[in-house]
Coordinates of N, CA and C and ligand atoms in Angstrom, one line a residue:
M764 N 19.3 16.7 4.7 CA 18.4 15.7 4.0 C 17.9 14.7 5.0
A765 N 16.7 14.5 5.2 CA 16.1 13.4 6.0 C 15.0 12.7 5.2
L766 N 15.1 11.4 5.1 CA 14.2 10.7 4.3 C 13.1 10.1 5.2
Y767 N 11.8 10.2 4.7 CA 10.7 9.6 5.5 C 9.8 8.9 4.5
G768 N 9.3 7.7 4.9 CA 8.4 7.0 4.2 C 7.0 7.3 4.8
I769 N 6.1 7.6 3.9 CA 4.7 7.7 4.3 C 3.9 6.5 3.9
W770 N 3.6 5.6 4.8 CA 3.0 4.3 4.6 C 1.5 4.5 4.8
G771 N 0.7 4.2 3.9 CA -0.7 4.3 4.0 C -1.5 3.2 3.6
S772 N -2.7 3.1 4.1 CA -3.7 2.0 3.6 C -5.1 2.5 3.8
H773 N -6.0 2.0 3.0 CA -7.4 2.3 3.2 C -8.2 1.0 2.9
T774 N -9.4 1.0 3.2 CA -10.3 -0.1 2.9 C -10.7 -0.2 1.5
V775 N -11.1 -1.3 1.0 CA -11.6 -1.5 -0.3 C -12.8 -0.5 -0.6
E776 N -13.6 -0.3 0.4 CA -14.8 0.6 0.3 C -14.4 2.0 0.2
S777 N -13.3 2.4 0.8 CA -12.9 3.8 0.8 C -11.9 4.1 -0.3
C778 N -11.6 3.1 -1.1 CA -10.6 3.3 -2.2 C -11.1 4.3 -3.2
P779 N -10.2 5.2 -3.6 CA -10.7 6.2 -4.6 C -11.2 5.6 -5.9
L780 N -10.8 4.4 -6.2 CA -11.3 3.7 -7.4 C -12.7 3.3 -7.2
N781 N -13.2 3.2 -5.9 CA -14.5 2.7 -5.6 C -15.4 3.8 -5.0
N782 N -14.8 4.8 -4.4 CA -15.6 5.7 -3.5 C -15.5 7.1 -4.1
A783 N -16.7 7.7 -4.3 CA -16.7 9.0 -5.0 C -16.1 10.1 -4.1
D784 N -16.3 10.1 -2.8 CA -15.7 11.1 -1.9 C -14.2 11.0 -1.9
S785 N -13.6 9.8 -1.8 CA -12.2 9.6 -1.9 C -11.6 10.1 -3.2
R786 N -12.3 9.7 -4.3 CA -11.9 10.1 -5.6 C -11.8 11.6 -5.8
K787 N -12.8 12.3 -5.2 CA -12.8 13.7 -5.2 C -11.5 14.3 -4.6
V788 N -11.1 13.7 -3.4 CA -9.9 14.2 -2.8 C -8.7 14.0 -3.7
V789 N -8.6 12.8 -4.3 CA -7.5 12.5 -5.2 C -7.4 13.5 -6.4
L790 N -8.6 13.7 -7.0 CA -8.7 14.5 -8.2 C -8.5 16.0 -7.8
S791 N -8.6 16.4 -6.6 CA -8.4 17.8 -6.2 C -6.9 18.1 -5.9
A792 N -6.1 17.1 -5.9 CA -4.7 17.3 -5.7 C -4.1 18.3 -6.7
P793 N -3.4 19.3 -6.3 CA -2.9 20.3 -7.3 C -1.9 19.7 -8.2
P794 N -1.8 20.1 -9.4 CA -0.8 19.5 -10.4 C 0.6 19.9 -9.9
D795 N 0.7 21.0 -9.2 CA 2.0 21.3 -8.7 C 2.2 20.9 -7.2
L796 N 1.9 19.6 -7.0 CA 2.0 19.1 -5.6 C 3.3 19.3 -5.0
E797 N 4.4 19.2 -5.8 CA 5.7 19.4 -5.3 C 5.9 20.8 -4.7
S798 N 5.4 21.8 -5.3 CA 5.5 23.2 -4.8 C 4.7 23.4 -3.5
V799 N 3.5 22.7 -3.5 CA 2.7 22.8 -2.3 C 3.4 22.1 -1.1
A800 N 4.0 21.0 -1.4 CA 4.8 20.2 -0.4 C 5.9 21.1 0.2
K801 N 6.5 21.9 -0.6 CA 7.6 22.7 -0.1 C 7.2 23.7 1.0
K802 N 5.9 24.0 1.0 CA 5.4 24.9 2.1 C 5.4 24.1 3.4
Y803 N 5.5 22.8 3.4 CA 5.5 22.0 4.6 C 7.0 21.4 4.8
K804 N 7.9 22.1 4.2 CA 9.3 21.8 4.4 C 9.6 20.4 3.8
I805 N 8.9 20.0 2.8 CA 9.2 18.7 2.1 C 10.0 19.2 0.9
N806 N 11.3 18.9 0.9 CA 12.2 19.4 -0.1 C 11.9 18.7 -1.5
K807 N 11.6 17.4 -1.4 CA 11.4 16.7 -2.7 C 10.5 15.4 -2.4
I808 N 9.6 15.2 -3.3 CA 8.8 13.9 -3.3 C 9.6 12.9 -4.2
L809 N 10.2 11.9 -3.6 CA 11.1 11.0 -4.3 C 10.4 9.9 -5.0
G810 N 9.2 9.5 -4.5 CA 8.5 8.4 -5.1 C 7.1 8.3 -4.5
T811 N 6.2 7.9 -5.4 CA 4.8 7.8 -5.0 C 4.3 6.4 -5.5
Y812 N 4.4 5.4 -4.7 CA 4.1 4.0 -5.1 C 2.8 3.5 -4.5
H813 N 2.0 2.9 -5.3 CA 0.7 2.4 -4.8 C 0.5 1.0 -5.3
S814 N -0.1 0.2 -4.4 CA -0.6 -1.1 -4.7 C -2.1 -1.2 -4.8
P815 N -2.7 -1.1 -6.0 CA -4.1 -0.9 -6.1 C -4.9 -2.1 -5.5
L816 N -4.4 -3.3 -5.5 CA -5.1 -4.4 -5.0 C -5.0 -4.6 -3.5
E817 N -3.8 -4.2 -3.0 CA -3.6 -4.2 -1.5 C -4.2 -3.0 -0.9
H818 N -4.5 -2.0 -1.7 CA -5.0 -0.7 -1.1 C -4.0 -0.1 -0.1
T819 N -2.7 -0.1 -0.5 CA -1.6 0.5 0.3 C -0.8 1.4 -0.6
F820 N -0.1 2.2 0.1 CA 0.9 3.1 -0.7 C 2.1 3.4 0.1
L821 N 3.1 3.8 -0.6 CA 4.4 4.2 0.0 C 4.8 5.4 -0.8
W822 N 4.9 6.6 -0.1 CA 5.5 7.8 -0.7 C 6.8 8.0 0.1
V823 N 7.9 8.3 -0.6 CA 9.1 8.6 0.0 C 9.4 10.1 -0.2
V824 N 9.7 10.8 0.9 CA 10.0 12.2 0.8 C 11.2 12.6 1.5
D825 N 11.9 13.6 1.0 CA 13.0 14.3 1.6 C 12.4 15.5 2.3
A826 N 12.4 15.5 3.7 CA 11.7 16.5 4.4 C 12.5 16.9 5.6
E827 N 12.2 18.1 6.1 CA 12.9 18.7 7.3 C 12.2 18.3 8.6
D828 N 10.9 18.1 8.6 CA 10.2 17.9 9.9 C 9.0 16.9 9.7
P829 N 9.1 15.8 10.4 CA 8.0 14.8 10.2 C 6.6 15.3 10.7
F830 N 6.6 16.3 11.6 CA 5.3 16.8 12.0 C 4.7 17.7 10.9
M831 N 5.6 18.3 10.1 CA 5.1 19.1 8.9 C 4.6 18.1 7.8
V832 N 5.3 17.0 7.7 CA 4.8 15.9 6.8 C 3.4 15.5 7.2
Q833 N 3.3 15.3 8.5 CA 2.0 14.9 9.0 C 0.9 15.9 8.7
Q834 N 1.2 17.2 8.9 CA 0.3 18.3 8.6 C 0.0 18.3 7.1
F835 N 1.0 18.0 6.2 CA 0.8 17.9 4.8 C -0.3 16.9 4.5
C836 N -0.1 15.7 5.1 CA -1.1 14.6 4.9 C -2.5 15.0 5.3
I837 N -2.6 15.7 6.4 CA -3.9 16.1 6.8 C -4.5 17.2 5.9
D838 N -3.7 18.2 5.6 CA -4.2 19.3 4.7 C -4.5 18.8 3.3
A839 N -3.7 17.9 2.8 CA -3.9 17.4 1.4 C -5.1 16.4 1.3
G840 N -5.6 16.0 2.5 CA -6.8 15.1 2.4 C -6.4 13.7 2.5
V841 N -5.1 13.4 2.4 CA -4.6 12.0 2.5 C -5.1 11.3 3.7
A842 N -5.1 12.0 4.8 CA -5.5 11.4 6.1 C -7.0 11.2 6.2
S843 N -7.8 11.8 5.3 CA -9.2 11.7 5.4 C -9.8 10.3 5.0
F844 N -9.0 9.5 4.3 CA -9.5 8.1 4.0 C -8.4 7.1 4.1
N845 N -7.2 7.5 4.6 CA -6.1 6.6 4.8 C -5.6 6.6 6.2
A846 N -5.3 5.4 6.7 CA -4.5 5.3 7.9 C -3.1 5.5 7.4
A847 N -2.3 6.3 8.1 CA -0.9 6.5 7.6 C 0.1 6.6 8.8
K848 N 1.3 6.2 8.4 CA 2.4 6.3 9.4 C 3.6 6.9 8.7
I849 N 4.3 7.7 9.4 CA 5.5 8.4 8.8 C 6.7 7.8 9.5
V850 N 7.6 7.2 8.7 CA 8.7 6.5 9.3 C 10.0 7.0 8.7
P851 N 11.0 7.3 9.6 CA 12.3 7.8 9.2 C 13.0 6.6 8.4
L852 N 13.7 7.0 7.3 CA 14.3 6.0 6.5 C 15.8 6.3 6.3
I853 N 16.6 5.3 6.1 CA 18.0 5.4 5.6 C 18.1 4.6 4.3
T854 N 19.1 4.8 3.6 CA 19.3 4.0 2.4 C 20.2 2.7 2.7
F855 N 20.2 1.8 1.8 CA 21.0 0.6 2.0 C 22.5 1.0 2.1
K856 N 22.9 2.0 1.3 CA 24.3 2.5 1.4 C 24.6 3.0 2.9
D857 N 23.6 3.7 3.5 CA 23.7 4.1 4.9 C 23.9 2.9 5.8
V858 N 23.2 1.9 5.6 CA 23.3 0.6 6.4 C 24.7 0.1 6.3
V859 N 25.2 0.0 5.0 CA 26.6 -0.5 4.8 C 27.6 0.4 5.6
E860 N 27.4 1.7 5.5 CA 28.4 2.6 6.2 C 28.3 2.4 7.7
K861 N 27.1 2.2 8.2 CA 26.9 2.0 9.7 C 27.6 0.7 10.1
C862 N 27.4 -0.3 9.3 CA 28.0 -1.7 9.6 C 29.6 -1.6 9.6
K863 N 30.1 -0.7 8.8 CA 31.6 -0.6 8.7 C 32.1 0.0 10.0
H864 N 31.3 0.7 10.8 CA 31.7 1.4 12.0 C 31.3 0.7 13.3
I865 N 30.8 -0.6 13.1 CA 30.5 -1.4 14.3 C 31.6 -2.4 14.5
G866 N 32.1 -2.4 15.7 CA 33.1 -3.4 16.2 C 34.3 -3.4 15.2
Ligands
ZN708 ZN1 -7.4 1.4 -3.0

C-alpha cells in the first residue's frame, strides 16, 4: 500500500460549475470510477475532497505507481482543466512510528 494525494486547482473561469467544457468532463466520469482506477493500479480511492470556493481539490488514493496515477489523471480528463500534483503521503500514525525510531 502506498498513499498518494492528488492536489489540484483550476481557475474560476475553468471551474466545472462555471464552464460548460469542464462540466462535460466531470459529467462524463464513469459511475464505476473505482473499477476504472484499478486499471491504473489504483487499489482504492480513499477520499475525494473539493473546496468549491477555493477551486482546489484533494483526492487520496492507495496506488502502486505514481506515474500510473498521473496517466489516470490525464485519461480521465482531470488534467484538461486542472493543474495537479501527485504527492506521496504517510499517516500521522506513521509519523509517530518514525519518531519512535529516531535517536
Ligand atoms: Zn471550481
